[in-house]
PDB file of C-alpha atoms in Angstrom:
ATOM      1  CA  UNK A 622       0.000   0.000   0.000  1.00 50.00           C
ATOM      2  CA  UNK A 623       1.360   3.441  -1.337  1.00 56.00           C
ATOM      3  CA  UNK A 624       1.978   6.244   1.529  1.00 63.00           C
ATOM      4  CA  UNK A 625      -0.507   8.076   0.001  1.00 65.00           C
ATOM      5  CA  UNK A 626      -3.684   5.771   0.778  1.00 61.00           C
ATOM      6  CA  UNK A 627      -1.977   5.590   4.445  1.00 61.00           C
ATOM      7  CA  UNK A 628      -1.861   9.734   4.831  1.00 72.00           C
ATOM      8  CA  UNK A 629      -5.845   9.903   4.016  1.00 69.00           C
ATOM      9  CA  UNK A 630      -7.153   8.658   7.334  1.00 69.00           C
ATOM     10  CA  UNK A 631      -4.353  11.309   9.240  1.00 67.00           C
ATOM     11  CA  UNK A 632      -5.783  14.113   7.131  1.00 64.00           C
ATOM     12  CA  UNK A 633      -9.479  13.393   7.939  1.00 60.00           C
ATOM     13  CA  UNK A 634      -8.985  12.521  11.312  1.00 63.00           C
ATOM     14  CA  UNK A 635      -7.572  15.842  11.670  1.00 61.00           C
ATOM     15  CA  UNK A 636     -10.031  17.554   9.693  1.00 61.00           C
ATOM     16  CA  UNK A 637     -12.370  16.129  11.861  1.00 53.00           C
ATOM     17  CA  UNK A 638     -10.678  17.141  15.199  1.00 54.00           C
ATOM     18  CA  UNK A 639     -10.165  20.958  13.960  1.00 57.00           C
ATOM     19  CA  UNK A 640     -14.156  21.124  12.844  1.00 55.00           C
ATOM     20  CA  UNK A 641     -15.424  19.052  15.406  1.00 53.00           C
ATOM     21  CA  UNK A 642     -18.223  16.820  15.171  1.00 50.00           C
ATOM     22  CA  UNK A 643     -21.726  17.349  13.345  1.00 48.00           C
ATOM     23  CA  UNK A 644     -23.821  19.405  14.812  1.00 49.00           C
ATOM     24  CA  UNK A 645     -26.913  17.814  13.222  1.00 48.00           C
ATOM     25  CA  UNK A 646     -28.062  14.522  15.051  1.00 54.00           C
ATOM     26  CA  UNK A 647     -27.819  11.246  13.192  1.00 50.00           C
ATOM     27  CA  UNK A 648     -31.932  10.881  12.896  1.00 54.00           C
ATOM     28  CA  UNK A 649     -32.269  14.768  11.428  1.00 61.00           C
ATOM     29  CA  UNK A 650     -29.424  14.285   9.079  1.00 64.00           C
ATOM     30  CA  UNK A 651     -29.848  10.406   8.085  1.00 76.00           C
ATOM     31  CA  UNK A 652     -34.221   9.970   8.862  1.00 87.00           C
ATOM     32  CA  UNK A 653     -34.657   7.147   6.649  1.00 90.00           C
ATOM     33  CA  UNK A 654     -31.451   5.426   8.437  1.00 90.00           C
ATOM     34  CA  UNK A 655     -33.079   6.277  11.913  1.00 89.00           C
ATOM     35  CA  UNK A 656     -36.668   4.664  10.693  1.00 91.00           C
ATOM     36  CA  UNK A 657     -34.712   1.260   9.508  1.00 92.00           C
ATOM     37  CA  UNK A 658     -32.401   1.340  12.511  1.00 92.00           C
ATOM     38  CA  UNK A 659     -35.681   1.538  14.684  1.00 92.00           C
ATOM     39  CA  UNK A 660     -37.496  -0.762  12.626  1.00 93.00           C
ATOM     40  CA  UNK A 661     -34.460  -3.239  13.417  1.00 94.00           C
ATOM     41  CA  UNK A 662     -34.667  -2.273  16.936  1.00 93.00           C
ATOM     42  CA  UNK A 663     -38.789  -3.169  17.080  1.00 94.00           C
ATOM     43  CA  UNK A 664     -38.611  -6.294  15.419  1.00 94.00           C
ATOM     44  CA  UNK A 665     -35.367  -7.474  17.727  1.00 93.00           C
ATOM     45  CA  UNK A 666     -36.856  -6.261  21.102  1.00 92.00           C
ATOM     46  CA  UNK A 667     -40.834  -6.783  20.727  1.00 92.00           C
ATOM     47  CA  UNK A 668     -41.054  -9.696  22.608  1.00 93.00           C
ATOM     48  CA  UNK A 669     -40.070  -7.894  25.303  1.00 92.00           C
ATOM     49  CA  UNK A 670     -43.210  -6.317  25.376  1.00 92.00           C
ATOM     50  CA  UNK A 671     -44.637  -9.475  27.048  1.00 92.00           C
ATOM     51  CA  UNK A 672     -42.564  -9.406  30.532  1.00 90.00           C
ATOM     52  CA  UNK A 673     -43.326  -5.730  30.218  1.00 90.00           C
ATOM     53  CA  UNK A 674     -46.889  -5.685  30.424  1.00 89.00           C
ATOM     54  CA  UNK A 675     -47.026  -8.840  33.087  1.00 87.00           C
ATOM     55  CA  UNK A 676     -44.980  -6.621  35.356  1.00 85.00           C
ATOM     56  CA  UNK A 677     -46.774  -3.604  34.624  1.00 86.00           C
ATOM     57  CA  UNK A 678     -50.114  -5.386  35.417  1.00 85.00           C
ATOM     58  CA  UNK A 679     -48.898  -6.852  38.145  1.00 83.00           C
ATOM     59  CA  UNK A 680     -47.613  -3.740  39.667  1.00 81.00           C
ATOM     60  CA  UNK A 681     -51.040  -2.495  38.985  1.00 79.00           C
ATOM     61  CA  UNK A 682     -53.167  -5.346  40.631  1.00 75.00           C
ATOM     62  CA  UNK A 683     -50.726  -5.384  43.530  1.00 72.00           C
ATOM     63  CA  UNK A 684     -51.785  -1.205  44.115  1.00 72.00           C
ATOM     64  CA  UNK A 685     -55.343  -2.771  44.876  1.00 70.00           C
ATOM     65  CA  UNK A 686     -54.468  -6.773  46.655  1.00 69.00           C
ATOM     66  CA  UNK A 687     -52.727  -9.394  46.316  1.00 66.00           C
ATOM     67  CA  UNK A 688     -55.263 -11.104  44.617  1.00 70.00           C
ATOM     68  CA  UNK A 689     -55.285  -8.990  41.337  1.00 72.00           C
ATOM     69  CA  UNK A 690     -51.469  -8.764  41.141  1.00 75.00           C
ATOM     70  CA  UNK A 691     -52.045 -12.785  40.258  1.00 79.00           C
ATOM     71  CA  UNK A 692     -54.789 -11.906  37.765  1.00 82.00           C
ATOM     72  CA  UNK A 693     -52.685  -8.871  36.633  1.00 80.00           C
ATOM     73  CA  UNK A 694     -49.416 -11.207  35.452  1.00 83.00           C
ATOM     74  CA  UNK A 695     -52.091 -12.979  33.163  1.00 86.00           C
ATOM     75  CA  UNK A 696     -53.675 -10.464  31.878  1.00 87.00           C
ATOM     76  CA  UNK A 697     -50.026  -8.920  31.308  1.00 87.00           C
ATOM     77  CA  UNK A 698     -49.464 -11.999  29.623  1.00 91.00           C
ATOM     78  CA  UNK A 699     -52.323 -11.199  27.092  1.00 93.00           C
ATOM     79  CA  UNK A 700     -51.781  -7.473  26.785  1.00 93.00           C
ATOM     80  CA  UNK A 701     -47.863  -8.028  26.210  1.00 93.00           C
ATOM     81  CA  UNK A 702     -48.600 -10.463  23.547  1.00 95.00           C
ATOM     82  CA  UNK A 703     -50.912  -8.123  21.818  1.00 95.00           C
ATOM     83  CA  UNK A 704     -48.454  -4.925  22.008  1.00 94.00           C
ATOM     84  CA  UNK A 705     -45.388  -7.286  20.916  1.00 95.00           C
ATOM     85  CA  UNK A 706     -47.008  -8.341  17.820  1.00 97.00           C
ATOM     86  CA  UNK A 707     -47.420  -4.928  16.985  1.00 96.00           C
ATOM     87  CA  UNK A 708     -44.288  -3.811  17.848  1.00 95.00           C
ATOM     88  CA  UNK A 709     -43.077  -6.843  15.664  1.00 96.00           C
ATOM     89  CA  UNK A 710     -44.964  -5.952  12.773  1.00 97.00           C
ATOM     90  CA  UNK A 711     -44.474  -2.271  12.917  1.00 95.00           C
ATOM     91  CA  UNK A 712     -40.483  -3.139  13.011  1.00 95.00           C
ATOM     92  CA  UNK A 713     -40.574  -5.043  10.151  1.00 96.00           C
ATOM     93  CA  UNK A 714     -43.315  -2.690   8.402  1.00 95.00           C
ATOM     94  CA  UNK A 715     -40.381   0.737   8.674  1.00 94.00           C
ATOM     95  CA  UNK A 716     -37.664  -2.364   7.664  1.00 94.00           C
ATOM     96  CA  UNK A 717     -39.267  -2.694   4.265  1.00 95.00           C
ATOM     97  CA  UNK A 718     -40.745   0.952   3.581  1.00 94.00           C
ATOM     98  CA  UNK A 719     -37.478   2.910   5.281  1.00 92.00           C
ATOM     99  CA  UNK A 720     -36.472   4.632   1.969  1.00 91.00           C
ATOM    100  CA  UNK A 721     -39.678   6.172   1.675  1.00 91.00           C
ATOM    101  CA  UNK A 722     -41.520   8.600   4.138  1.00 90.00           C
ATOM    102  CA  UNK A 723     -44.874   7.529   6.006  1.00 87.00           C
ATOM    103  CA  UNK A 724     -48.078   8.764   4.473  1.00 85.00           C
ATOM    104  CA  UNK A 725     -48.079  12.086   6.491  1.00 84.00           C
ATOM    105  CA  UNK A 726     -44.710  13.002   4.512  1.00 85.00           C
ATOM    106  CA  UNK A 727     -42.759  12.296   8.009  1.00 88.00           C
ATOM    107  CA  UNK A 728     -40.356   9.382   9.086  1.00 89.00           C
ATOM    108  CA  UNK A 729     -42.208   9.627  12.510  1.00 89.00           C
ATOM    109  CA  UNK A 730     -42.456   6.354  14.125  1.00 90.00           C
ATOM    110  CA  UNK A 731     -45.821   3.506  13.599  1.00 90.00           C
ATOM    111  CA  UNK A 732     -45.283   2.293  16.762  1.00 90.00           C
ATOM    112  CA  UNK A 733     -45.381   4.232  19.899  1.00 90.00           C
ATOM    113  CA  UNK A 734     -43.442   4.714  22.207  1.00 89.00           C
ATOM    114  CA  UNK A 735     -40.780   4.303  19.374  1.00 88.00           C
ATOM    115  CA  UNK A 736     -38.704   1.858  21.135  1.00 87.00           C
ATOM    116  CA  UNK A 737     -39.862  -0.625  23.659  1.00 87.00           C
ATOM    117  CA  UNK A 738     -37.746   0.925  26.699  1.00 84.00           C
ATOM    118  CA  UNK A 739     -38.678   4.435  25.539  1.00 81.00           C
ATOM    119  CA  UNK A 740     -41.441   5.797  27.888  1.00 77.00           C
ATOM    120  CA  UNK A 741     -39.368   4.649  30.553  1.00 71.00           C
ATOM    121  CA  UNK A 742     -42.217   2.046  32.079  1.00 69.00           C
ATOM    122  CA  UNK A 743     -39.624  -0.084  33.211  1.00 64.00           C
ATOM    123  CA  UNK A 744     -38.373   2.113  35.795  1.00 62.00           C
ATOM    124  CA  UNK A 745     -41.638   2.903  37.049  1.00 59.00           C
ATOM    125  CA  UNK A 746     -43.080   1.801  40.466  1.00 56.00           C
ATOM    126  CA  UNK A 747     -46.670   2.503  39.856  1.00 49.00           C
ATOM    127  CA  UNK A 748     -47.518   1.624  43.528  1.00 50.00           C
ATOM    128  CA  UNK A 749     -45.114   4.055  44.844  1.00 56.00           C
ATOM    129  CA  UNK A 750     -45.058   6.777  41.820  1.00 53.00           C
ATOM    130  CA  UNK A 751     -49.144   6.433  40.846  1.00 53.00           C
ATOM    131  CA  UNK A 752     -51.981   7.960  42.646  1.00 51.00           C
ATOM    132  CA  UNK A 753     -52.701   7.637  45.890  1.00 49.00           C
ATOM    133  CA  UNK A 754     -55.914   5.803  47.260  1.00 52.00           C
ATOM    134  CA  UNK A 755     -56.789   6.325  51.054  1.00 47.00           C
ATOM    135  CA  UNK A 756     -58.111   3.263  52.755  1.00 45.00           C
ATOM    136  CA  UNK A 757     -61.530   2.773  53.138  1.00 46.00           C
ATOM    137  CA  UNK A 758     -60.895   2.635  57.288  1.00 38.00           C
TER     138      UNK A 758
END
């Protein structure tokens, strides 16, 4: 390999170290990139949908007794099946059509929240963080 082909990386690395990085984000610069790289995302992670509902459910069920925290892991079960083979489908759905935007002339996502840990439900307590309910006595 010539010296030449060698020098090219030096120079650009310190072009880019003199004009610093972008100052666009990726996903406003590259949207159709961002829609397949979340439609990879979706498809990859919507199963995880299931174990997130259960828990959610559960948390929910638990707020009230012990009895509906049970009944809220199957129901959690149902509802996380549901919402994963949407996510699924969505993912695969901005896969095939990335190039292109959605009908509304946007690359906004199908699915929301756009990714399955974005709305940050699984740090949520929802008996300690939801409303509060005084006892009856």
């Amino acid at each position: 390999m010539s010296k030449t082909w060698m020098d090219i990386p030096a120079m650009l690395s310190a072009i880019f170290l003199v004009l610093g990085p972008p100052s666009v984000s990726s996903a406003e610069m590259w949207p159709p990139f961002h829609k397949l790289g979340r439609g990879i995302f979706n498809v990859a992670t919507g199963l995880l949908e299931v174990p997130k509902q259960a828990v959610r459910e559960s948390r929910k069920g638990e707020k009230k007794n012990v009895g509906l925290a049970v009944i809220g892991v199957f129901s959690g079960l149902l509802l996380g099946t549901g919402y994963a083979v949407g996510r699924t489908l969505g993912g695969a759905v901005e896969i095939i059509t990335f190039p292109w935007p959605n009908p509304g002339g946007t690359f906004a996502p199908l699915v929301q929240p756009e990714t399955v840990f974005s709305d940050g439900s699984w740090l949520e307590d929802p008996v300690k963080d939801g409303p509060q309910e005084e006892e009856p006595f």
